[in-house]
Structure formats: C-alpha cells, structure tokens
Amino acid sequence: MIHCHRIVTQFISSCEYIIYHDADERAWLIDCGEYSPVQQWLSDNNKTLAAVFLTHAHCDHTAGINDALKEWPDLVIYTSACQGIEYLQDPRLNQSRYFDSPFTVSATHCKTLGDGQSIPLYDGTTLTAWQTPGHSPDSLIYSVDSWLFTGDALIPGLEVVTRIKGADKLLAQKSKERILTMTDENTIILAGHDTNASNKNRQL
C-alpha cells in the first residue's frame, strides 16, 4: 500500500511530500524546501530517496536539493521541460538571491518532464506531470492515484501569487481552471503551502 507523508517546513510554511510503499525501500519526494526533516524521516523509516519531483524552482521549494544531493549523489531531480533547469540555475529566477543563501542546482542531476508525461513509481502506481504555468513558467502539478500535488498553482483558499518575476496572471487563472477540471469528489489536493498554522506534519 502506498502512503503520503507531509512535512511543513519552517521556510514560509512550504510543504514537501514523501510518497512511499510499505513493501519497497524507495521513497519519492515532491519538492525539497528543507532536507533535514526529510533525512530524519528516511532514517527513521529505513527508506532510500529515489528522486525529487519539483512543482517549480522557487527557493522555498528547492533550497534543500543540494543537501539531498550530498547524501544521494545519484539522485534525479525532475523539473519542468519549460524553463525548469533555467530557473534552478539562476538565483534571481529561483529567488534565492533575495534570501540569505543564493544557490543553483547543477543540470547534470536534472531530468525534464513535459505535459502528460508519466513516471512509474511502484508496480501499478504511476506519477503523471501536468504543466500549469502562471505562478511561474515552470510550474507543474503531479497526479498519483487520488492525490493531486498542486504546488503554488492552486492553494485552496488563496489567490495564486503572480506579482513576481516570470508570473502571468492570465496563465495562472487558466491553469487553476485546468486543475479544477481534473478533480472530483475523490481527489485529495496537496498544495505547496500549509494555510493552517496548527496543522502538524502527518501521514495523509
């Protein structure tokens, strides 16, 4: 059986999600704003990190990647085929320049995903990427079973942030509408930020 564990970081309450299976040592990570809590979870649960899937390259979702690569040098970082690597390699675009620790992520560790492209995780379980530009041109969402990892393209109860470099308000609205057409009563939306300060890290 597959599970999803959410971690809410101290950096702007961004969320990262660990997907794992009871009978498999591999775990998969959606976003990596901080690596230390992920590292602790992996150690506690005897799991190895197979890959990181980025919803977009902004530093609150990617600042932990280089720390993860120190422990897992062969780790694959999946990012958008639309400017994902460009954003990871530019501290202005990934916004780390405007915080304490500007960083880049080497393209040698990255693979790109296009719209509708799927990656097998476990037997019978597949992750599919969908392009949802607006908040940033490299925004992706991911569907896995009934989970929909929406990053900052859709955070229920909040407007999509578009007053930043590379954002587009019209595209953000179109992407939001697209995401909503992909949901039904069984869909669990797992967004890029936690809007409930009392909501602890937990299994979903």
Short mmCIF file of C-alpha atoms in Angstrom, two decimals:
data_model
loop_
_atom_site.label_atom_id
_atom_site.label_comp_id
_atom_site.label_asym_id
_atom_site.label_seq_id
_atom_site.Cartn_x
_atom_site.Cartn_y
_atom_site.Cartn_z
CA MET A 1 0.00 0.00 0.00
CA ILE A 2 1.27 3.48 -0.83
CA HIS A 3 1.22 6.35 1.64
CA CYS A 4 1.99 10.06 1.66
CA HIS A 5 3.71 11.90 4.49
CA ARG A 6 3.58 15.69 4.59
CA ILE A 7 6.31 17.89 6.04
CA VAL A 8 5.67 21.59 6.61
CA THR A 9 8.95 23.48 6.54
CA GLN A 10 9.95 26.50 8.59
CA PHE A 11 10.60 28.42 5.37
CA ILE A 12 7.29 30.18 4.53
CA SER A 13 5.38 27.04 5.64
CA SER A 14 6.10 25.37 2.32
CA CYS A 15 5.10 21.73 2.04
CA GLU A 16 7.07 18.74 0.87
CA TYR A 17 5.57 15.30 0.47
CA ILE A 18 7.13 11.85 0.78
CA ILE A 19 5.44 9.09 -1.21
CA TYR A 20 6.32 5.58 -0.05
CA HIS A 21 5.22 1.96 -0.11
CA ASP A 22 5.14 -0.48 2.80
CA ALA A 23 6.95 -3.17 0.84
CA ASP A 24 9.55 -1.07 -1.00
CA GLU A 25 12.66 0.70 0.34
CA ARG A 26 12.34 3.56 -2.17
CA ALA A 27 10.65 6.83 -1.32
CA TRP A 28 9.84 9.70 -3.68
CA LEU A 29 9.82 13.36 -2.72
CA ILE A 30 7.60 16.16 -4.01
CA ASP A 31 9.57 19.43 -3.53
CA CYS A 32 12.53 19.92 -1.22
CA GLY A 33 12.46 23.25 0.59
CA GLU A 34 14.34 21.77 3.56
CA TYR A 35 16.15 18.45 3.50
CA SER A 36 16.89 17.83 7.20
CA PRO A 37 13.33 16.74 8.16
CA VAL A 38 13.22 14.51 5.09
CA GLN A 39 16.57 13.00 6.04
CA GLN A 40 15.29 12.26 9.55
CA TRP A 41 12.13 10.62 8.21
CA LEU A 42 14.10 8.47 5.76
CA SER A 43 16.41 7.32 8.55
CA ASP A 44 13.54 6.60 10.94
CA ASN A 45 11.69 4.56 8.31
CA ASN A 46 14.65 2.81 6.65
CA LYS A 47 13.91 4.29 3.23
CA THR A 48 16.12 5.49 0.40
CA LEU A 49 15.37 8.59 -1.65
CA ALA A 50 14.75 7.64 -5.29
CA ALA A 51 14.00 11.04 -6.85
CA VAL A 52 12.68 14.54 -6.24
CA PHE A 53 9.81 15.94 -8.29
CA LEU A 54 9.64 19.75 -8.29
CA THR A 55 6.38 21.64 -8.63
CA HIS A 56 8.53 24.68 -9.51
CA ALA A 57 12.02 26.00 -8.81
CA HIS A 58 11.36 28.80 -6.31
CA CYS A 59 13.76 28.51 -3.38
CA ASP A 60 11.10 27.77 -0.75
CA HIS A 61 10.52 24.51 -2.66
CA THR A 62 14.11 23.76 -3.72
CA ALA A 63 16.55 25.09 -1.10
CA GLY A 64 17.16 21.60 0.29
CA ILE A 65 18.10 19.94 -3.00
CA ASN A 66 21.86 20.41 -2.74
CA ASP A 67 21.81 18.99 0.80
CA ALA A 68 19.91 15.96 -0.52
CA LEU A 69 22.48 15.53 -3.30
CA LYS A 70 25.28 15.39 -0.73
CA GLU A 71 23.71 12.27 0.73
CA TRP A 72 22.40 10.84 -2.54
CA PRO A 73 24.88 11.84 -5.30
CA ASP A 74 22.97 9.90 -7.98
CA LEU A 75 19.63 11.46 -7.05
CA VAL A 76 17.46 12.51 -10.01
CA ILE A 77 15.74 15.90 -9.85
CA TYR A 78 12.67 16.08 -12.09
CA THR A 79 11.70 19.56 -13.21
CA SER A 80 9.60 21.15 -15.94
CA ALA A 81 10.66 20.96 -19.57
CA CYS A 82 9.54 24.59 -19.72
CA GLN A 83 12.38 26.61 -18.11
CA GLY A 84 12.77 24.33 -15.11
CA ILE A 85 16.53 23.95 -15.45
CA GLU A 86 16.91 27.63 -16.33
CA TYR A 87 15.20 28.60 -13.07
CA LEU A 88 17.25 26.17 -11.00
CA GLN A 89 20.46 27.65 -12.39
CA ASP A 90 19.60 31.31 -11.84
CA PRO A 91 19.46 32.65 -8.24
CA ARG A 92 17.35 35.57 -9.43
CA LEU A 93 14.74 33.36 -11.03
CA ASN A 94 14.64 30.81 -8.20
CA GLN A 95 14.55 33.81 -5.82
CA SER A 96 17.34 32.54 -3.56
CA ARG A 97 19.30 35.70 -4.37
CA TYR A 98 16.82 37.66 -2.27
CA PHE A 99 17.33 35.50 0.82
CA ASP A 100 20.45 34.67 2.82
CA SER A 101 21.88 31.86 0.69
CA PRO A 102 21.81 32.15 -3.11
CA PHE A 103 22.16 28.76 -4.80
CA THR A 104 21.96 26.92 -8.09
CA VAL A 105 21.32 23.26 -8.90
CA SER A 106 23.51 21.55 -11.47
CA ALA A 107 21.75 20.47 -14.65
CA THR A 108 23.64 17.16 -14.55
CA HIS A 109 21.26 15.95 -11.84
CA CYS A 110 18.10 17.09 -13.65
CA LYS A 111 15.64 15.44 -15.97
CA THR A 112 12.74 17.33 -17.51
CA LEU A 113 9.08 16.40 -17.70
CA GLY A 114 6.58 17.55 -20.30
CA ASP A 115 2.82 17.83 -20.12
CA GLY A 116 1.19 14.46 -19.54
CA GLN A 117 4.48 12.61 -19.10
CA SER A 118 4.38 9.73 -16.62
CA ILE A 119 6.98 8.07 -14.39
CA PRO A 120 6.37 4.64 -12.79
CA LEU A 121 6.86 4.67 -9.03
CA TYR A 122 5.77 1.21 -7.90
CA ASP A 123 4.03 -1.72 -9.55
CA GLY A 124 0.63 -0.33 -10.51
CA THR A 125 1.42 3.21 -9.32
CA THR A 126 2.38 5.98 -11.73
CA LEU A 127 3.08 9.70 -11.30
CA THR A 128 1.92 12.00 -14.12
CA ALA A 129 3.11 15.58 -14.60
CA TRP A 130 0.93 18.39 -15.94
CA GLN A 131 2.13 21.85 -16.94
CA THR A 132 0.35 24.63 -15.05
CA PRO A 133 2.20 27.91 -15.77
CA GLY A 134 1.19 31.20 -14.18
CA HIS A 135 2.76 31.40 -10.76
CA SER A 136 5.95 30.60 -12.65
CA PRO A 137 6.52 29.34 -16.22
CA ASP A 138 7.98 26.08 -14.90
CA SER A 139 5.03 25.17 -12.67
CA LEU A 140 4.00 21.51 -12.72
CA ILE A 141 1.38 19.58 -10.81
CA TYR A 142 1.52 15.83 -10.24
CA SER A 143 -1.21 13.22 -10.04
CA VAL A 144 -0.65 9.97 -8.14
CA ASP A 145 -3.75 7.84 -7.55
CA SER A 146 -6.26 10.15 -5.83
CA TRP A 147 -3.59 12.68 -4.80
CA LEU A 148 -3.04 15.88 -6.76
CA PHE A 149 0.13 17.76 -5.79
CA THR A 150 -0.59 21.30 -6.92
CA GLY A 151 2.42 23.28 -5.70
CA ASP A 152 1.67 27.00 -5.81
CA ALA A 153 -0.54 26.70 -8.90
CA LEU A 154 -3.51 26.03 -6.61
CA ILE A 155 -3.61 26.60 -2.86
CA PRO A 156 -7.25 26.27 -1.73
CA GLY A 157 -8.50 29.47 -0.13
CA LEU A 158 -5.68 31.64 -1.50
CA GLU A 159 -5.14 33.59 -4.71
CA VAL A 160 -2.26 32.44 -6.88
CA VAL A 161 0.73 34.73 -6.39
CA THR A 162 1.52 36.46 -9.70
CA ARG A 163 3.29 39.67 -8.65
CA ILE A 164 6.73 38.16 -9.10
CA LYS A 165 9.21 37.85 -11.96
CA GLY A 166 8.09 35.34 -14.57
CA ALA A 167 4.49 35.14 -13.34
CA ASP A 168 1.45 35.64 -15.55
CA LYS A 169 -1.97 36.31 -14.06
CA LEU A 170 -3.93 35.13 -17.11
CA LEU A 171 -1.99 31.88 -17.37
CA ALA A 172 -2.40 31.34 -13.63
CA GLN A 173 -6.18 31.58 -13.99
CA LYS A 174 -6.20 29.19 -16.94
CA SER A 175 -4.04 26.74 -15.02
CA LYS A 176 -6.32 26.95 -12.00
CA GLU A 177 -9.32 26.20 -14.19
CA ARG A 178 -7.49 23.27 -15.73
CA ILE A 179 -6.62 21.84 -12.33
CA LEU A 180 -10.23 22.08 -11.17
CA THR A 181 -11.38 20.07 -14.21
CA MET A 182 -9.01 17.31 -13.08
CA THR A 183 -10.62 16.96 -9.65
CA ASP A 184 -13.65 15.10 -8.40
CA GLU A 185 -15.10 14.13 -5.03
CA ASN A 186 -12.31 11.60 -4.52
CA THR A 187 -9.40 13.95 -5.26
CA ILE A 188 -7.11 14.95 -2.40
CA ILE A 189 -5.43 18.28 -3.17
CA LEU A 190 -1.97 18.57 -1.62
CA ALA A 191 -0.80 22.15 -2.09
CA GLY A 192 2.61 23.80 -1.88
CA HIS A 193 1.92 25.70 1.34
CA ASP A 194 0.11 24.98 4.57
CA THR A 195 -2.63 27.53 5.29
CA ASN A 196 -3.35 26.14 8.77
CA ALA A 197 -0.67 27.08 11.28
CA SER A 198 -1.86 24.37 13.69
CA ASN A 199 -1.63 21.64 11.05
CA LYS A 200 1.26 19.38 12.04
CA ASN A 201 3.37 17.17 9.80
CA ARG A 202 1.45 13.99 9.27
CA GLN A 203 0.67 10.97 7.16
CA LEU A 204 -2.12 11.60 4.65
#
